[in-house]
Short mmCIF file of C-alpha atoms in Angstrom, two decimals:
data_model
loop_
_atom_site.label_atom_id
_atom_site.label_comp_id
_atom_site.label_asym_id
_atom_site.label_seq_id
_atom_site.Cartn_x
_atom_site.Cartn_y
_atom_site.Cartn_z
CA LEU A 1 40.35 88.88 135.33
CA ARG A 2 40.69 85.10 135.83
CA PRO A 3 38.09 83.02 132.72
CA GLY A 4 34.92 81.20 133.99
CA THR A 5 35.00 78.74 131.49
CA PRO A 6 36.88 77.66 128.40
CA ALA A 7 35.40 79.65 126.39
CA ASP A 8 36.45 82.90 127.83
CA MET A 9 40.42 81.53 127.71
CA CYS A 10 40.43 80.85 123.93
CA LEU A 11 38.52 84.57 123.58
CA LEU A 12 41.01 86.00 125.89
CA LEU A 13 44.08 84.50 123.50
CA LYS A 14 42.68 85.16 120.53
CA GLN A 15 42.15 89.00 122.19
CA LYS A 16 46.36 88.57 122.70
CA ARG A 17 47.66 87.23 119.76
CA ARG A 18 45.60 90.20 117.79
CA ASN A 19 47.38 92.93 120.10
CA SER A 20 50.90 90.92 119.40
CA ASP A 21 49.83 90.78 115.44
CA ARG A 22 49.01 94.85 115.90
CA ARG A 23 51.99 95.99 117.81
CA LYS A 24 54.17 93.82 115.28
CA GLU A 25 52.13 95.15 112.40
CA GLN A 26 52.84 98.82 114.02
CA SER A 27 56.72 97.51 114.51
CA ARG A 28 57.73 96.93 110.93
CA ASP A 29 55.33 99.92 110.02
CA ALA A 30 57.70 102.38 111.61
CA ALA A 31 61.33 100.62 110.56
CA ARG A 32 59.53 101.11 106.88
CA CYS A 33 58.83 104.53 107.41
CA ARG A 34 62.30 104.72 109.03
CA ARG A 35 64.19 102.42 106.45
CA GLY A 36 62.17 105.41 103.66
CA LYS A 37 63.55 108.13 105.06
CA GLU A 38 66.79 107.12 105.68
CA SER A 39 66.87 106.18 101.97
CA GLU A 40 65.33 109.24 100.95
CA VAL A 41 68.33 111.00 102.94
CA PHE A 42 70.95 109.12 101.45
CA SER A 43 69.33 109.56 97.92
CA GLU A 44 69.85 113.28 98.54
CA LEU A 45 72.99 112.96 99.45
CA ALA A 46 74.07 110.74 96.27
CA LYS A 47 72.90 113.73 94.27
CA ALA A 48 74.53 116.32 96.18
CA LEU A 49 77.79 114.16 94.90
CA PRO A 50 79.97 115.51 91.95
CA LEU A 51 79.28 112.26 89.92
CA PRO A 52 77.51 110.92 86.99
CA GLU A 53 73.15 110.16 87.76
CA ALA A 54 73.99 107.11 86.53
CA THR A 55 76.72 106.19 88.78
CA SER A 56 75.35 107.53 91.77
CA LEU A 57 71.93 105.99 92.06
CA GLN A 58 73.83 102.29 91.80
CA MET A 59 75.64 102.62 94.91
CA ASP A 60 74.56 101.20 98.33
CA LYS A 61 74.62 103.30 101.48
CA SER A 62 78.68 102.30 102.83
CA SER A 63 79.46 103.72 99.19
CA VAL A 64 77.64 106.79 99.52
CA MET A 65 78.46 107.60 102.93
CA ARG A 66 82.27 106.78 102.46
CA LEU A 67 82.11 109.37 98.94
CA CYS A 68 80.64 112.54 100.78
CA ILE A 69 83.80 111.79 103.49
CA SER A 70 86.30 112.13 100.51
CA TYR A 71 84.07 115.36 99.54
CA LEU A 72 84.08 116.41 102.58
CA LYS A 73 88.12 116.63 102.83
CA ILE A 74 88.42 118.04 99.49
CA ARG A 75 86.28 121.28 100.28
CA SER A 76 88.61 121.24 103.74
CA LEU A 77 91.54 121.43 101.14
CA MET A 78 90.00 123.79 99.01
CA PRO A 79 87.42 125.48 100.67
CA ASP A 80 86.57 127.54 97.46
CA VAL A 81 85.06 125.49 95.39
CA MET A 82 81.95 125.55 95.76
CA GLY A 83 80.16 122.27 93.51
CA ASN A 84 81.10 121.83 90.39
CA GLU A 85 82.35 125.61 89.34
CA ILE A 86 84.74 127.54 91.23
CA SER A 87 84.10 131.31 91.82
CA GLY A 88 85.72 134.22 89.29
CA SER A 89 86.56 131.30 86.93
CA ASP A 90 85.78 132.11 82.88
CA GLY A 91 84.54 129.02 80.53
CA LEU A 92 88.25 128.97 79.43
CA SER A 93 89.95 128.04 82.11
CA VAL A 94 86.82 125.42 83.16
CA LYS A 95 87.87 123.61 79.93
CA ALA A 96 91.18 124.13 80.44
CA ASP A 97 90.82 122.40 83.61
CA LYS A 98 89.62 119.25 81.81
CA LEU A 99 91.82 119.47 79.71
CA TYR A 100 95.18 118.26 82.19
CA PRO A 101 93.42 115.25 83.22
CA LYS A 102 93.57 114.48 79.66
CA ALA A 103 97.27 115.78 78.92
CA LEU A 104 98.56 113.81 81.56
CA ASP A 105 100.16 110.28 80.89
CA GLY A 106 98.70 108.80 84.89
CA PHE A 107 96.51 109.84 87.12
CA VAL A 108 95.86 112.30 90.06
CA MET A 109 95.54 111.44 93.64
CA VAL A 110 95.05 113.31 96.69
CA ILE A 111 96.59 111.32 100.07
CA ALA A 112 95.14 111.90 103.58
CA LYS A 113 98.14 111.66 106.23
CA ASP A 114 96.27 108.63 107.90
CA GLY A 115 96.78 107.11 103.86
CA ASP A 116 92.92 107.60 103.19
CA VAL A 117 92.79 107.85 99.24
CA VAL A 118 90.81 111.19 99.74
CA PHE A 119 90.55 112.05 95.61
CA LEU A 120 91.22 110.16 92.79
CA SER A 121 91.43 111.45 89.11
CA GLU A 122 88.87 109.14 86.42
CA SER A 123 92.80 108.66 84.43
CA VAL A 124 93.39 105.97 86.87
CA THR A 125 90.89 103.29 84.93
CA LYS A 126 92.68 103.60 81.53
CA HIS A 127 96.60 103.13 83.63
CA VAL A 128 95.77 100.90 86.20
CA GLY A 129 92.29 100.04 85.64
CA LEU A 130 90.64 100.59 89.51
CA LEU A 131 87.79 102.80 89.07
CA PRO A 132 88.09 106.16 91.14
CA ILE A 133 84.60 105.27 92.93
CA ASP A 134 85.78 102.04 94.37
CA VAL A 135 89.19 103.48 95.76
CA MET A 136 88.60 106.91 97.06
CA GLY A 137 87.67 106.60 101.31
CA TYR A 138 89.96 103.38 101.35
CA SER A 139 93.15 103.58 102.95
CA ILE A 140 96.22 103.57 99.81
CA PHE A 141 97.73 101.17 102.15
CA ASP A 142 94.94 98.32 100.39
CA TYR A 143 95.93 99.26 97.60
CA THR A 144 99.71 99.24 97.48
CA HIS A 145 102.46 96.35 97.93
CA PRO A 146 102.99 95.86 101.36
CA CYS A 147 106.56 96.11 100.70
CA ASP A 148 106.35 99.81 100.16
CA HIS A 149 104.08 100.58 103.38
CA GLU A 150 106.46 101.61 105.77
CA GLU A 151 108.17 104.31 102.95
CA ILE A 152 104.87 105.49 101.65
CA ARG A 153 103.98 105.76 105.74
CA GLU A 154 107.42 108.27 105.81
CA LEU A 155 106.57 110.20 103.16
CA LEU A 156 103.06 110.93 104.36
CA GLN A 157 104.38 112.11 107.67
CA PRO A 158 105.68 116.30 106.76
CA LYS A 159 108.74 116.84 108.31
CA PRO A 160 109.09 119.62 111.65
CA SER A 161 111.70 121.75 110.32
CA HIS A 162 109.09 122.58 107.16
CA SER A 163 107.19 125.53 107.30
CA LYS A 164 103.49 125.23 107.07
CA ASP A 165 103.60 127.91 104.12
CA VAL A 166 106.08 125.52 101.94
CA MET A 167 104.81 123.62 99.62
CA GLU A 168 107.13 119.99 100.32
CA GLU A 169 107.81 118.25 97.01
CA MET A 170 108.59 115.26 96.99
CA SER A 171 109.25 111.69 94.50
CA PHE A 172 109.01 108.09 95.05
CA PHE A 173 107.78 105.21 93.51
CA MET A 174 104.86 102.48 95.06
CA ARG A 175 103.22 98.93 93.16
CA ILE A 176 100.03 100.35 92.78
CA LYS A 177 97.63 97.08 92.28
CA CYS A 178 96.68 97.02 88.50
CA THR A 179 93.29 94.87 87.13
CA LEU A 180 94.63 94.80 83.91
CA THR A 181 96.12 92.18 81.76
CA ASN A 182 98.14 92.53 78.95
CA ARG A 183 95.42 92.16 76.73
CA GLY A 184 93.77 95.12 78.13
CA ARG A 185 91.40 92.42 80.13
CA ASN A 186 89.79 93.61 83.72
CA VAL A 187 90.16 90.55 86.35
CA ASN A 188 88.47 90.91 89.90
CA LEU A 189 90.78 92.66 92.44
CA LYS A 190 92.14 89.55 93.80
CA SER A 191 94.09 88.55 90.83
CA ALA A 192 94.83 92.50 90.31
CA SER A 193 99.02 92.50 89.64
CA TYR A 194 101.31 94.95 90.65
CA LYS A 195 102.64 98.20 88.41
CA VAL A 196 105.37 100.38 89.35
CA VAL A 197 104.30 104.30 89.03
CA LYS A 198 106.91 107.35 89.64
CA CYS A 199 104.81 109.78 92.28
CA THR A 200 105.65 113.56 92.00
CA GLY A 201 104.00 116.39 94.65
CA HIS A 202 103.67 118.13 97.12
CA PHE A 203 102.03 118.73 100.88
CA VAL A 204 98.83 120.73 100.81
CA PRO A 205 99.01 122.61 104.16
CA HIS A 206 95.30 122.69 105.78
CA THR A 207 95.72 126.20 106.60
CA GLU A 208 93.28 128.11 109.51
CA GLU A 209 91.42 130.00 107.37
CA ALA A 210 90.20 126.77 105.42
CA LYS A 211 88.95 125.45 109.17
CA MET A 212 87.10 128.49 109.79
CA LYS A 213 84.98 128.49 106.74
CA ILE A 214 84.19 124.84 107.06
CA GLY A 215 83.15 125.20 110.76
CA LEU A 216 86.31 122.75 111.44
CA PRO A 217 87.73 122.23 115.03
CA GLU A 218 90.85 124.03 115.85
CA GLU A 219 92.63 120.87 116.47
CA THR A 220 91.98 118.81 113.19
CA ASP A 221 94.39 118.45 110.78
CA LEU A 222 93.83 117.25 107.79
CA THR A 223 96.94 117.89 105.79
CA ALA A 224 97.09 116.41 102.84
CA VAL A 225 99.56 115.28 99.59
CA VAL A 226 98.87 115.63 96.09
CA LEU A 227 100.45 113.48 93.46
CA VAL A 228 100.59 113.20 89.62
CA ALA A 229 101.36 108.98 89.70
CA GLU A 230 102.95 107.57 86.18
CA PRO A 231 103.24 104.43 85.63
CA VAL A 232 106.43 103.34 84.00
CA PRO A 233 105.78 101.56 80.68
CA HIS A 234 107.24 98.09 80.30
CA PRO A 235 109.45 98.10 77.59
CA SER A 236 107.27 95.23 75.09
CA ASN A 237 104.16 97.77 75.57
CA ILE A 238 105.37 101.23 74.41
CA GLU A 239 102.65 102.04 72.22
CA VAL A 240 104.60 104.95 70.97
CA PRO A 241 107.59 104.67 68.52
CA LEU A 242 110.87 105.11 69.98
CA ASP A 243 112.04 108.37 68.32
CA GLY A 244 116.02 109.46 67.01
CA SER A 245 116.94 110.77 70.13
CA THR A 246 116.13 107.22 72.14
CA PHE A 247 118.00 104.03 72.56
CA LEU A 248 117.33 100.80 73.73
CA SER A 249 120.31 98.80 75.86
CA ARG A 250 119.69 95.58 77.88
CA HIS A 251 122.39 94.40 80.70
CA ASN A 252 123.41 91.81 83.30
CA MET A 253 122.32 92.65 86.81
CA ASP A 254 125.41 93.76 87.83
CA MET A 255 123.97 96.31 84.79
CA THR A 256 126.92 95.22 82.48
CA PHE A 257 126.06 95.89 78.39
CA THR A 258 125.16 92.87 76.91
CA TYR A 259 123.38 95.04 74.23
CA CYS A 260 123.26 98.63 72.80
CA ASP A 261 121.21 100.03 69.51
CA ASP A 262 123.54 101.25 67.25
CA ARG A 263 121.79 104.90 67.57
CA ILE A 264 123.53 105.58 70.04
CA ARG A 265 126.78 106.57 67.77
CA GLU A 266 124.47 109.17 66.69
CA LEU A 267 123.50 109.93 69.72
CA ILE A 268 126.53 110.15 71.81
CA GLY A 269 129.44 108.89 70.02
CA TYR A 270 130.31 105.20 70.67
CA ASP A 271 129.92 102.37 68.61
CA SER A 272 127.95 99.45 69.97
CA ASP A 273 130.45 97.20 70.07
CA GLU A 274 133.08 98.74 72.42
CA LEU A 275 130.51 99.11 75.34
CA ILE A 276 129.63 95.39 75.54
CA GLY A 277 130.73 94.20 78.60
CA LYS A 278 131.72 97.21 80.37
CA SER A 279 129.59 98.94 83.18
CA VAL A 280 126.91 101.11 82.57
CA TYR A 281 128.30 102.97 86.25
CA SER A 282 131.69 103.71 83.79
CA TYR A 283 129.66 106.04 81.78
CA HIS A 284 127.89 108.30 84.00
CA HIS A 285 129.02 111.80 85.55
CA ALA A 286 130.93 111.13 88.91
CA MET A 287 128.34 114.34 90.46
CA ASP A 288 125.10 111.78 89.56
CA SER A 289 126.28 108.83 90.90
CA GLN A 290 124.45 109.35 94.09
CA GLU A 291 121.12 109.58 92.48
CA ILE A 292 122.18 107.07 90.06
CA GLU A 293 123.12 104.47 92.73
CA LYS A 294 119.22 105.51 94.20
CA SER A 295 117.62 104.63 91.25
CA TYR A 296 119.02 101.36 90.77
CA LYS A 297 118.08 100.17 94.48
CA THR A 298 114.63 101.39 93.18
CA LEU A 299 114.77 99.19 90.56
CA PHE A 300 116.38 95.86 92.18
CA SER A 301 113.47 95.93 94.89
CA LYS A 302 110.13 97.13 92.79
CA GLY A 303 111.56 96.07 89.64
CA GLN A 304 110.85 99.46 87.38
CA ALA A 305 112.29 102.20 87.81
CA GLU A 306 112.76 106.46 85.96
CA THR A 307 115.90 108.09 86.16
CA LYS A 308 116.17 111.86 86.80
CA ALA A 309 117.86 114.03 83.90
CA TYR A 310 121.48 112.98 84.51
CA ARG A 311 124.62 113.13 82.65
CA PHE A 312 125.94 110.03 80.26
CA LEU A 313 129.78 110.85 79.33
CA ALA A 314 129.81 111.38 75.43
CA ARG A 315 132.43 109.53 73.04
CA SER A 316 134.49 112.54 72.23
CA GLY A 317 134.26 114.18 75.62
CA GLY A 318 131.90 116.17 77.21
CA TYR A 319 128.12 114.87 77.43
CA VAL A 320 124.95 114.51 77.23
CA TRP A 321 121.37 114.84 79.60
CA VAL A 322 119.49 111.13 79.39
CA VAL A 323 116.54 110.10 81.27
CA THR A 324 116.49 106.60 81.38
CA GLN A 325 113.23 104.12 82.27
CA ALA A 326 114.69 100.52 83.52
CA THR A 327 112.76 97.38 84.11
CA MET A 328 113.91 94.64 84.91
CA ILE A 329 112.71 90.74 83.32
CA ASN A 330 112.45 87.98 84.63
CA SER A 331 113.19 84.24 83.03
CA THR A 332 110.00 83.11 81.85
CA ARG A 333 110.57 79.52 83.84
CA SER A 334 112.16 80.50 86.59
CA GLN A 335 110.31 83.52 87.58
CA LYS A 336 113.88 84.64 88.53
CA PRO A 337 115.14 88.12 87.60
CA GLN A 338 117.77 87.42 84.15
CA CYS A 339 117.96 91.02 82.55
CA VAL A 340 117.79 94.92 82.93
CA VAL A 341 116.49 96.21 79.66
CA CYS A 342 116.56 100.24 79.70
CA VAL A 343 114.34 102.95 77.59
CA ASN A 344 117.56 106.05 77.47
CA TYR A 345 115.90 109.30 76.56
CA VAL A 346 118.60 111.74 75.06
CA LEU A 347 117.95 115.05 75.86
CA SER A 348 120.17 117.28 75.07
CA ASP A 349 123.44 117.80 72.33
CA ILE A 350 126.98 117.14 73.74
CA GLU A 351 127.56 119.85 76.31
CA HIS A 352 131.67 120.66 76.76
CA GLY A 353 132.72 118.72 74.09
CA ARG A 354 136.01 119.45 74.48
CA THR A 355 136.36 118.14 78.16
CA VAL A 356 137.35 114.90 78.64
CA MET A 357 136.31 113.44 82.25
CA ALA A 358 137.06 109.50 82.26
CA ASP A 359 138.95 106.98 80.89
CA CYS A 360 136.21 105.73 78.74
CA GLN A 361 135.94 108.71 76.64
CA GLY A 362 137.58 108.54 73.22
CA GLY A 363 139.54 111.87 73.59
CA LEU A 364 141.64 110.35 76.35
CA ALA A 365 142.03 107.40 74.97
CA ASP A 366 143.48 108.86 71.58
CA LEU A 367 145.92 111.11 74.24
CA ARG A 368 147.24 108.47 76.21
CA HIS A 369 147.55 106.54 72.90
CA SER A 370 148.97 109.03 70.10
CA PHE A 371 151.20 111.34 73.16
CA ILE A 372 154.65 109.87 73.02
CA PRO A 373 156.48 112.81 75.27
CA SER A 374 160.74 113.48 73.79
CA LYS A 375 163.47 114.17 76.76
CA SER A 376 162.33 117.83 76.37
CA SER A 377 160.01 117.81 77.32
CA PHE A 378 160.46 116.47 80.27
CA PHE A 379 160.09 117.73 84.04
CA VAL A 380 163.29 119.10 85.30
CA PRO A 381 163.45 120.82 88.57
CA HIS A 382 165.13 124.69 88.76
CA SER A 383 168.10 123.18 91.65
CA LYS A 384 168.48 120.65 88.94
CA LYS A 385 169.12 122.99 86.13
CA GLU A 386 171.56 125.26 87.96
CA LYS A 387 174.00 122.67 89.17
CA SER A 388 173.90 121.46 85.21
CA THR A 389 174.70 124.51 84.07
#
């Protein structure tokens, strides 16, 4: 209807305005109700997570969703886990499970094939300063050195030659972001440095039985890697005093000795002075050369490394088993590599002490200098002996 007078027009405009305001108010009420219901759902989800109540109350919606997805992946890998309790476990085993992370000199990581961090133990905060709830659900590539990404991707893909029933063991080094300073203070992630950690673990295959228990499609593959990550300690930050079975050594960048602890004499028999200027490669058992070379390649590419147990040749013959933690030290002025400092842990007594395996061992050197052959001891072929007679 067309308004007949200006008063009618004004009345119509007011009515339209009231209708518009009413619709806006209804829309705001609906949105408020929707947000309220959504918040209730997220609050229930947060409470369902195995986290302290104070932590769950502070999380935003994206964090709740991220951690819920990680928790569901963990449940798929361990379908027998119900909440915080393991079916059939007694109180003693539950207490022991809580002590395992404290006994580790590192932290536990569970990483999916695509690189997502599914689980991270609380001890990660002690070693690198990161909080588990800030990392879980994100990609491991967001927290590791870019030069290590290709190696990590290859390791996260199980080899087709291995059976799903066999846990494929792995061991590697990677650089992870560290927000802890040398003085123990925390910095933000943008200012974080990198710390070298030694990762050992194996694949956990996602079985058909586990898929059926939680109702996943058959084509779903949630195979993951369980790792124990142990930071390689810097020589200047070693808190525990070195015992009598440990000695320090310093080397040039070509791994020749420039210094060695006097304790090496009691442990392996060498005088520290006789090692100066000698290459460390001369004192390794030949059968361990490949592993030693691999460890030193890691050292020079990542700054730190820890060897597997290898055989260090003893002065009088034989060898001892040793594990070495090596750290590359940079110059304070140029920040270029200056030397390598090694902490050497002797694991055994001298084995096969009467067996001389290399020129560096005193048994062979003493034998070479003290043995003076006589003419009667020379080898004479049998045919010549017959002619002389």
